[in-house]
Amino acid sequence: MSLKHVTTALAAAGAALILYVGLSYLFAPQATAPDFGVPTWPRQEGTAFLAVKGVRDVATGLVILALLLTGHRRALGWAMAAIVFVPVGDMVIVLNSGGPAGTAYGVHGVTALAVAVTAALLLRERPARPARLPADTAPPAGAAPSRVPSA
């Protein structure tokens, strides 16, 4: 399996997972919130903050999918490198809120590591070399003329 296949699978899995989490926060916020790791979460009027998290997560997944589907792999790598900030921030929030360290490191820390590894692998990819044109094929427009002497 090539590096490109591995990074595609990792990025697609990451997009699917964060889309699932985001949709869970939008459609079942009170059931999903305890899994985040903070000891308390918004209730009644404050539940809008859970929807904010859901929208953020859905948008993150859509950005990953858009870059993946359009073939902008280098941009995807840089976007995922930036996205690492989200699970790292979530981990710090859980730790600073008195949440369980196991959730902070085991959920958010592992997520940050997986996103960082995926970003690094994407940024390490090299574009495929273009196939050689047959000798009788005309050079692309704007190419320098051949210096082969004519007979």
Short mmCIF file of N, CA and C in Angstrom, two decimals:
data_model
loop_
_atom_site.label_atom_id
_atom_site.label_comp_id
_atom_site.label_asym_id
_atom_site.label_seq_id
_atom_site.Cartn_x
_atom_site.Cartn_y
_atom_site.Cartn_z
N MET A 1 0.85 -1.17 0.00
CA MET A 1 0.00 0.00 0.00
C MET A 1 0.90 1.24 0.00
N SER A 2 0.61 2.19 -0.88
CA SER A 2 1.45 3.37 -1.01
C SER A 2 1.14 4.40 0.08
N LEU A 3 2.07 5.31 0.26
CA LEU A 3 1.89 6.39 1.23
C LEU A 3 0.64 7.20 0.90
N LYS A 4 0.38 7.41 -0.38
CA LYS A 4 -0.79 8.19 -0.78
C LYS A 4 -2.08 7.48 -0.34
N HIS A 5 -2.13 6.17 -0.47
CA HIS A 5 -3.31 5.42 -0.04
C HIS A 5 -3.49 5.51 1.48
N VAL A 6 -2.39 5.41 2.21
CA VAL A 6 -2.45 5.49 3.68
C VAL A 6 -2.94 6.86 4.11
N THR A 7 -2.36 7.93 3.54
CA THR A 7 -2.76 9.27 3.95
C THR A 7 -4.19 9.58 3.54
N THR A 8 -4.61 9.07 2.40
CA THR A 8 -6.01 9.26 1.97
C THR A 8 -6.94 8.58 2.96
N ALA A 9 -6.62 7.35 3.35
CA ALA A 9 -7.45 6.62 4.31
C ALA A 9 -7.49 7.33 5.66
N LEU A 10 -6.34 7.81 6.13
CA LEU A 10 -6.29 8.52 7.41
C LEU A 10 -7.10 9.80 7.37
N ALA A 11 -6.94 10.57 6.30
CA ALA A 11 -7.69 11.83 6.18
C ALA A 11 -9.18 11.57 6.08
N ALA A 12 -9.57 10.58 5.29
CA ALA A 12 -11.00 10.25 5.14
C ALA A 12 -11.58 9.76 6.47
N ALA A 13 -10.84 8.93 7.18
CA ALA A 13 -11.31 8.45 8.49
C ALA A 13 -11.44 9.61 9.48
N GLY A 14 -10.46 10.51 9.47
CA GLY A 14 -10.53 11.68 10.34
C GLY A 14 -11.73 12.55 10.02
N ALA A 15 -11.99 12.76 8.74
CA ALA A 15 -13.14 13.57 8.32
C ALA A 15 -14.44 12.89 8.76
N ALA A 16 -14.55 11.60 8.55
CA ALA A 16 -15.77 10.87 8.93
C ALA A 16 -15.99 10.93 10.44
N LEU A 17 -14.92 10.74 11.19
CA LEU A 17 -15.04 10.74 12.65
C LEU A 17 -15.47 12.11 13.17
N ILE A 18 -14.84 13.17 12.70
CA ILE A 18 -15.19 14.50 13.21
C ILE A 18 -16.57 14.92 12.73
N LEU A 19 -16.98 14.49 11.54
CA LEU A 19 -18.35 14.75 11.10
C LEU A 19 -19.36 14.04 12.01
N TYR A 20 -19.06 12.81 12.37
CA TYR A 20 -19.93 12.05 13.28
C TYR A 20 -20.03 12.76 14.63
N VAL A 21 -18.90 13.18 15.18
CA VAL A 21 -18.90 13.87 16.47
C VAL A 21 -19.70 15.17 16.37
N GLY A 22 -19.45 15.94 15.31
CA GLY A 22 -20.17 17.20 15.14
C GLY A 22 -21.67 17.00 15.03
N LEU A 23 -22.09 16.02 14.24
CA LEU A 23 -23.52 15.75 14.09
C LEU A 23 -24.13 15.24 15.40
N SER A 24 -23.34 14.50 16.19
CA SER A 24 -23.81 14.04 17.49
C SER A 24 -24.09 15.23 18.41
N TYR A 25 -23.21 16.22 18.39
CA TYR A 25 -23.41 17.42 19.21
C TYR A 25 -24.60 18.24 18.72
N LEU A 26 -24.90 18.17 17.44
CA LEU A 26 -26.05 18.92 16.91
C LEU A 26 -27.37 18.21 17.20
N PHE A 27 -27.39 16.88 17.10
CA PHE A 27 -28.65 16.14 17.22
C PHE A 27 -28.89 15.51 18.58
N ALA A 28 -27.85 15.26 19.36
CA ALA A 28 -28.01 14.68 20.70
C ALA A 28 -26.99 15.31 21.65
N PRO A 29 -27.07 16.63 21.83
CA PRO A 29 -26.03 17.32 22.60
C PRO A 29 -25.90 16.86 24.05
N GLN A 30 -27.00 16.66 24.75
CA GLN A 30 -26.92 16.27 26.16
C GLN A 30 -26.37 14.86 26.33
N ALA A 31 -26.63 13.98 25.39
CA ALA A 31 -26.11 12.62 25.46
C ALA A 31 -24.64 12.56 25.08
N THR A 32 -24.20 13.47 24.22
CA THR A 32 -22.83 13.46 23.71
C THR A 32 -21.86 14.22 24.62
N ALA A 33 -22.32 15.29 25.24
CA ALA A 33 -21.45 16.18 26.01
C ALA A 33 -20.60 15.50 27.08
N PRO A 34 -21.14 14.54 27.85
CA PRO A 34 -20.30 13.93 28.89
C PRO A 34 -19.04 13.23 28.34
N ASP A 35 -19.08 12.79 27.09
CA ASP A 35 -17.92 12.11 26.50
C ASP A 35 -16.77 13.07 26.21
N PHE A 36 -17.03 14.38 26.23
CA PHE A 36 -15.98 15.36 25.95
C PHE A 36 -14.93 15.36 27.05
N GLY A 37 -15.38 15.16 28.30
CA GLY A 37 -14.42 15.04 29.39
C GLY A 37 -14.49 16.12 30.45
N VAL A 38 -15.24 17.18 30.23
CA VAL A 38 -15.34 18.21 31.28
C VAL A 38 -16.39 17.76 32.29
N PRO A 39 -16.19 18.10 33.58
CA PRO A 39 -17.09 17.60 34.60
C PRO A 39 -18.52 18.16 34.51
N THR A 40 -18.69 19.35 33.96
CA THR A 40 -20.02 19.92 33.78
C THR A 40 -20.13 20.43 32.36
N TRP A 41 -21.35 20.52 31.88
CA TRP A 41 -21.58 21.04 30.53
C TRP A 41 -22.85 21.88 30.57
N PRO A 42 -23.04 22.71 29.55
CA PRO A 42 -24.20 23.61 29.55
C PRO A 42 -25.52 22.85 29.56
N ARG A 43 -26.49 23.42 30.25
CA ARG A 43 -27.84 22.87 30.30
C ARG A 43 -28.82 24.01 30.02
N GLN A 44 -30.04 23.66 29.68
CA GLN A 44 -31.11 24.60 29.36
C GLN A 44 -30.65 25.64 28.34
N GLU A 45 -30.62 26.92 28.70
CA GLU A 45 -30.26 27.97 27.73
C GLU A 45 -28.82 27.84 27.24
N GLY A 46 -27.97 27.22 28.01
CA GLY A 46 -26.56 27.10 27.64
C GLY A 46 -26.26 26.02 26.62
N THR A 47 -27.27 25.23 26.26
CA THR A 47 -27.00 24.13 25.33
C THR A 47 -26.62 24.62 23.94
N ALA A 48 -26.85 25.89 23.67
CA ALA A 48 -26.42 26.42 22.37
C ALA A 48 -24.91 26.28 22.20
N PHE A 49 -24.16 26.30 23.31
CA PHE A 49 -22.71 26.14 23.20
C PHE A 49 -22.35 24.75 22.69
N LEU A 50 -23.17 23.76 22.98
CA LEU A 50 -22.92 22.42 22.44
C LEU A 50 -23.14 22.41 20.93
N ALA A 51 -24.14 23.17 20.46
CA ALA A 51 -24.37 23.27 19.02
C ALA A 51 -23.20 23.98 18.35
N VAL A 52 -22.60 24.96 19.02
CA VAL A 52 -21.43 25.65 18.48
C VAL A 52 -20.31 24.64 18.26
N LYS A 53 -20.10 23.76 19.22
CA LYS A 53 -19.07 22.73 19.05
C LYS A 53 -19.42 21.81 17.89
N GLY A 54 -20.69 21.46 17.78
CA GLY A 54 -21.12 20.60 16.67
C GLY A 54 -20.86 21.24 15.32
N VAL A 55 -21.20 22.50 15.19
CA VAL A 55 -20.97 23.22 13.92
C VAL A 55 -19.48 23.28 13.63
N ARG A 56 -18.66 23.57 14.64
CA ARG A 56 -17.20 23.63 14.45
C ARG A 56 -16.67 22.30 13.95
N ASP A 57 -17.13 21.22 14.54
CA ASP A 57 -16.64 19.90 14.15
C ASP A 57 -17.11 19.52 12.74
N VAL A 58 -18.36 19.81 12.41
CA VAL A 58 -18.85 19.53 11.07
C VAL A 58 -18.06 20.33 10.04
N ALA A 59 -17.83 21.61 10.31
CA ALA A 59 -17.05 22.44 9.38
C ALA A 59 -15.64 21.89 9.20
N THR A 60 -15.02 21.44 10.27
CA THR A 60 -13.68 20.86 10.19
C THR A 60 -13.69 19.64 9.28
N GLY A 61 -14.66 18.77 9.44
CA GLY A 61 -14.76 17.58 8.59
C GLY A 61 -15.00 17.93 7.14
N LEU A 62 -15.82 18.94 6.89
CA LEU A 62 -16.11 19.35 5.51
C LEU A 62 -14.87 19.96 4.84
N VAL A 63 -14.07 20.71 5.58
CA VAL A 63 -12.84 21.26 5.02
C VAL A 63 -11.90 20.12 4.61
N ILE A 64 -11.76 19.14 5.48
CA ILE A 64 -10.89 18.00 5.17
C ILE A 64 -11.41 17.28 3.92
N LEU A 65 -12.71 17.02 3.87
CA LEU A 65 -13.28 16.34 2.70
C LEU A 65 -13.13 17.15 1.42
N ALA A 66 -13.37 18.45 1.50
CA ALA A 66 -13.26 19.30 0.31
C ALA A 66 -11.85 19.26 -0.26
N LEU A 67 -10.85 19.39 0.59
CA LEU A 67 -9.46 19.37 0.12
C LEU A 67 -9.08 17.98 -0.38
N LEU A 68 -9.58 16.96 0.28
CA LEU A 68 -9.29 15.58 -0.14
C LEU A 68 -9.92 15.28 -1.49
N LEU A 69 -11.18 15.64 -1.65
CA LEU A 69 -11.90 15.34 -2.89
C LEU A 69 -11.43 16.16 -4.08
N THR A 70 -10.89 17.34 -3.83
CA THR A 70 -10.40 18.17 -4.94
C THR A 70 -8.93 17.90 -5.26
N GLY A 71 -8.31 17.02 -4.48
CA GLY A 71 -6.93 16.64 -4.77
C GLY A 71 -5.88 17.64 -4.31
N HIS A 72 -6.24 18.57 -3.48
CA HIS A 72 -5.29 19.56 -2.96
C HIS A 72 -4.59 18.98 -1.73
N ARG A 73 -3.74 18.01 -1.97
CA ARG A 73 -3.15 17.24 -0.89
C ARG A 73 -2.18 18.06 -0.04
N ARG A 74 -1.41 18.93 -0.64
CA ARG A 74 -0.48 19.75 0.15
C ARG A 74 -1.27 20.71 1.04
N ALA A 75 -2.32 21.33 0.47
CA ALA A 75 -3.17 22.22 1.26
C ALA A 75 -3.86 21.43 2.38
N LEU A 76 -4.26 20.20 2.09
CA LEU A 76 -4.86 19.34 3.10
C LEU A 76 -3.88 19.09 4.24
N GLY A 77 -2.63 18.84 3.89
CA GLY A 77 -1.61 18.64 4.92
C GLY A 77 -1.46 19.86 5.82
N TRP A 78 -1.40 21.04 5.21
CA TRP A 78 -1.27 22.27 6.01
C TRP A 78 -2.53 22.54 6.83
N ALA A 79 -3.70 22.27 6.25
CA ALA A 79 -4.95 22.46 6.99
C ALA A 79 -5.00 21.52 8.20
N MET A 80 -4.61 20.28 7.99
CA MET A 80 -4.62 19.34 9.11
C MET A 80 -3.59 19.71 10.16
N ALA A 81 -2.46 20.26 9.73
CA ALA A 81 -1.47 20.74 10.71
C ALA A 81 -2.09 21.85 11.57
N ALA A 82 -2.85 22.72 10.96
CA ALA A 82 -3.52 23.79 11.72
C ALA A 82 -4.62 23.23 12.61
N ILE A 83 -5.33 22.22 12.12
CA ILE A 83 -6.44 21.63 12.86
C ILE A 83 -5.96 20.93 14.13
N VAL A 84 -4.68 20.56 14.20
CA VAL A 84 -4.13 19.93 15.41
C VAL A 84 -4.42 20.81 16.64
N PHE A 85 -4.49 22.11 16.43
CA PHE A 85 -4.76 23.04 17.53
C PHE A 85 -6.08 22.71 18.23
N VAL A 86 -7.07 22.23 17.51
CA VAL A 86 -8.40 21.97 18.08
C VAL A 86 -8.33 20.86 19.15
N PRO A 87 -7.86 19.64 18.84
CA PRO A 87 -7.84 18.63 19.90
C PRO A 87 -6.83 18.94 21.02
N VAL A 88 -5.74 19.65 20.68
CA VAL A 88 -4.81 20.06 21.74
C VAL A 88 -5.52 21.03 22.67
N GLY A 89 -6.24 21.99 22.10
CA GLY A 89 -7.00 22.93 22.92
C GLY A 89 -8.06 22.22 23.75
N ASP A 90 -8.74 21.25 23.15
CA ASP A 90 -9.75 20.48 23.89
C ASP A 90 -9.10 19.72 25.05
N MET A 91 -7.93 19.16 24.83
CA MET A 91 -7.22 18.43 25.87
C MET A 91 -6.88 19.37 27.04
N VAL A 92 -6.38 20.55 26.72
CA VAL A 92 -6.03 21.53 27.75
C VAL A 92 -7.28 21.97 28.52
N ILE A 93 -8.39 22.17 27.80
CA ILE A 93 -9.63 22.57 28.45
C ILE A 93 -10.09 21.50 29.43
N VAL A 94 -10.05 20.24 29.02
CA VAL A 94 -10.47 19.14 29.90
C VAL A 94 -9.57 19.11 31.14
N LEU A 95 -8.27 19.21 30.94
CA LEU A 95 -7.34 19.16 32.08
C LEU A 95 -7.55 20.34 33.01
N ASN A 96 -7.72 21.54 32.47
CA ASN A 96 -7.90 22.74 33.29
C ASN A 96 -9.27 22.81 33.96
N SER A 97 -10.22 22.02 33.49
CA SER A 97 -11.57 22.02 34.05
C SER A 97 -11.76 20.92 35.09
N GLY A 98 -10.70 20.20 35.39
CA GLY A 98 -10.80 19.12 36.37
C GLY A 98 -11.37 17.84 35.81
N GLY A 99 -11.39 17.72 34.48
CA GLY A 99 -11.88 16.50 33.85
C GLY A 99 -10.87 15.38 33.98
N PRO A 100 -11.26 14.18 33.65
CA PRO A 100 -10.35 13.03 33.78
C PRO A 100 -9.17 13.11 32.81
N ALA A 101 -7.99 12.89 33.35
CA ALA A 101 -6.77 12.92 32.53
C ALA A 101 -6.83 11.84 31.45
N GLY A 102 -7.45 10.71 31.76
CA GLY A 102 -7.57 9.64 30.78
C GLY A 102 -8.33 10.08 29.54
N THR A 103 -9.39 10.85 29.74
CA THR A 103 -10.16 11.37 28.60
C THR A 103 -9.35 12.44 27.88
N ALA A 104 -8.72 13.31 28.65
CA ALA A 104 -7.93 14.39 28.05
C ALA A 104 -6.85 13.83 27.14
N TYR A 105 -6.08 12.89 27.66
CA TYR A 105 -4.99 12.32 26.87
C TYR A 105 -5.47 11.23 25.91
N GLY A 106 -6.37 10.37 26.38
CA GLY A 106 -6.79 9.22 25.59
C GLY A 106 -7.73 9.56 24.45
N VAL A 107 -8.50 10.63 24.58
CA VAL A 107 -9.40 11.03 23.50
C VAL A 107 -8.78 12.20 22.73
N HIS A 108 -8.59 13.31 23.41
CA HIS A 108 -8.13 14.52 22.72
C HIS A 108 -6.65 14.47 22.36
N GLY A 109 -5.82 13.93 23.25
CA GLY A 109 -4.39 13.82 22.96
C GLY A 109 -4.11 12.86 21.81
N VAL A 110 -4.76 11.71 21.85
CA VAL A 110 -4.57 10.73 20.77
C VAL A 110 -5.10 11.29 19.45
N THR A 111 -6.21 12.02 19.51
CA THR A 111 -6.74 12.65 18.30
C THR A 111 -5.74 13.65 17.74
N ALA A 112 -5.16 14.48 18.61
CA ALA A 112 -4.16 15.46 18.17
C ALA A 112 -2.97 14.75 17.52
N LEU A 113 -2.53 13.66 18.12
CA LEU A 113 -1.41 12.90 17.57
C LEU A 113 -1.76 12.32 16.21
N ALA A 114 -2.95 11.75 16.08
CA ALA A 114 -3.36 11.16 14.80
C ALA A 114 -3.46 12.23 13.71
N VAL A 115 -4.01 13.39 14.04
CA VAL A 115 -4.12 14.46 13.06
C VAL A 115 -2.73 14.97 12.69
N ALA A 116 -1.84 15.11 13.67
CA ALA A 116 -0.48 15.58 13.40
C ALA A 116 0.29 14.60 12.52
N VAL A 117 0.15 13.31 12.78
CA VAL A 117 0.82 12.29 11.96
C VAL A 117 0.28 12.33 10.53
N THR A 118 -1.03 12.43 10.40
CA THR A 118 -1.64 12.51 9.07
C THR A 118 -1.13 13.75 8.33
N ALA A 119 -1.09 14.88 9.01
CA ALA A 119 -0.58 16.12 8.39
C ALA A 119 0.87 15.94 7.94
N ALA A 120 1.69 15.37 8.81
CA ALA A 120 3.11 15.18 8.47
C ALA A 120 3.26 14.26 7.27
N LEU A 121 2.49 13.18 7.22
CA LEU A 121 2.57 12.26 6.09
C LEU A 121 2.11 12.93 4.80
N LEU A 122 1.04 13.72 4.89
CA LEU A 122 0.57 14.44 3.70
C LEU A 122 1.62 15.43 3.21
N LEU A 123 2.25 16.14 4.11
CA LEU A 123 3.25 17.13 3.72
C LEU A 123 4.53 16.47 3.22
N ARG A 124 4.72 15.21 3.57
CA ARG A 124 5.90 14.46 3.12
C ARG A 124 5.72 13.89 1.72
N GLU A 125 4.47 13.78 1.27
CA GLU A 125 4.20 13.23 -0.06
C GLU A 125 4.86 14.08 -1.13
N ARG A 126 5.30 13.44 -2.16
CA ARG A 126 5.85 14.14 -3.32
C ARG A 126 4.91 13.91 -4.48
N PRO A 127 4.68 14.95 -5.29
CA PRO A 127 3.78 14.75 -6.44
C PRO A 127 4.36 13.71 -7.39
N ALA A 128 3.47 12.98 -8.01
CA ALA A 128 3.90 11.97 -8.98
C ALA A 128 4.56 12.66 -10.17
N ARG A 129 5.58 12.04 -10.69
CA ARG A 129 6.25 12.59 -11.87
C ARG A 129 5.35 12.40 -13.07
N PRO A 130 5.28 13.42 -13.93
CA PRO A 130 4.45 13.25 -15.13
C PRO A 130 5.03 12.17 -16.03
N ALA A 131 4.16 11.47 -16.70
CA ALA A 131 4.59 10.43 -17.62
C ALA A 131 5.36 11.07 -18.78
N ARG A 132 6.35 10.37 -19.28
CA ARG A 132 7.12 10.87 -20.43
C ARG A 132 6.26 10.82 -21.67
N LEU A 133 6.36 11.87 -22.46
CA LEU A 133 5.63 11.92 -23.71
C LEU A 133 6.37 11.13 -24.78
N PRO A 134 5.67 10.49 -25.69
CA PRO A 134 6.36 9.80 -26.79
C PRO A 134 7.17 10.82 -27.60
N ALA A 135 8.20 10.35 -28.24
CA ALA A 135 9.12 11.23 -28.98
C ALA A 135 8.42 12.02 -30.08
N ASP A 136 7.38 11.46 -30.69
CA ASP A 136 6.73 12.16 -31.80
C ASP A 136 5.62 13.12 -31.33
N THR A 137 5.48 13.31 -30.04
CA THR A 137 4.46 14.20 -29.50
C THR A 137 5.01 15.62 -29.44
N ALA A 138 4.20 16.57 -29.82
CA ALA A 138 4.62 17.98 -29.79
C ALA A 138 4.78 18.42 -28.34
N PRO A 139 5.75 19.33 -28.09
CA PRO A 139 5.94 19.83 -26.72
C PRO A 139 4.74 20.68 -26.32
N PRO A 140 4.49 20.81 -25.02
CA PRO A 140 3.37 21.61 -24.56
C PRO A 140 3.54 23.07 -24.98
N ALA A 141 2.44 23.77 -25.09
CA ALA A 141 2.47 25.19 -25.47
C ALA A 141 3.34 25.95 -24.49
N GLY A 142 4.17 26.81 -25.00
CA GLY A 142 5.05 27.62 -24.17
C GLY A 142 6.36 26.95 -23.83
N ALA A 143 6.55 25.70 -24.26
CA ALA A 143 7.81 25.01 -23.98
C ALA A 143 8.90 25.53 -24.90
N ALA A 144 10.10 25.48 -24.43
CA ALA A 144 11.24 25.94 -25.23
C ALA A 144 11.40 25.02 -26.44
N PRO A 145 11.78 25.59 -27.60
CA PRO A 145 11.95 24.75 -28.78
C PRO A 145 13.11 23.80 -28.61
N SER A 146 13.00 22.67 -29.30
CA SER A 146 14.04 21.66 -29.25
C SER A 146 15.30 22.18 -29.93
N ARG A 147 16.46 21.79 -29.44
CA ARG A 147 17.74 22.22 -30.02
C ARG A 147 18.34 21.13 -30.91
N VAL A 148 17.51 20.20 -31.33
CA VAL A 148 17.99 19.12 -32.19
C VAL A 148 18.14 19.67 -33.61
N PRO A 149 19.33 19.52 -34.20
CA PRO A 149 19.50 20.01 -35.56
C PRO A 149 18.64 19.25 -36.55
N SER A 150 18.12 19.96 -37.52
CA SER A 150 17.29 19.29 -38.53
C SER A 150 18.17 18.74 -39.62
N ALA A 151 17.71 17.74 -40.31
CA ALA A 151 18.48 17.06 -41.33
C ALA A 151 18.43 17.76 -42.65
#
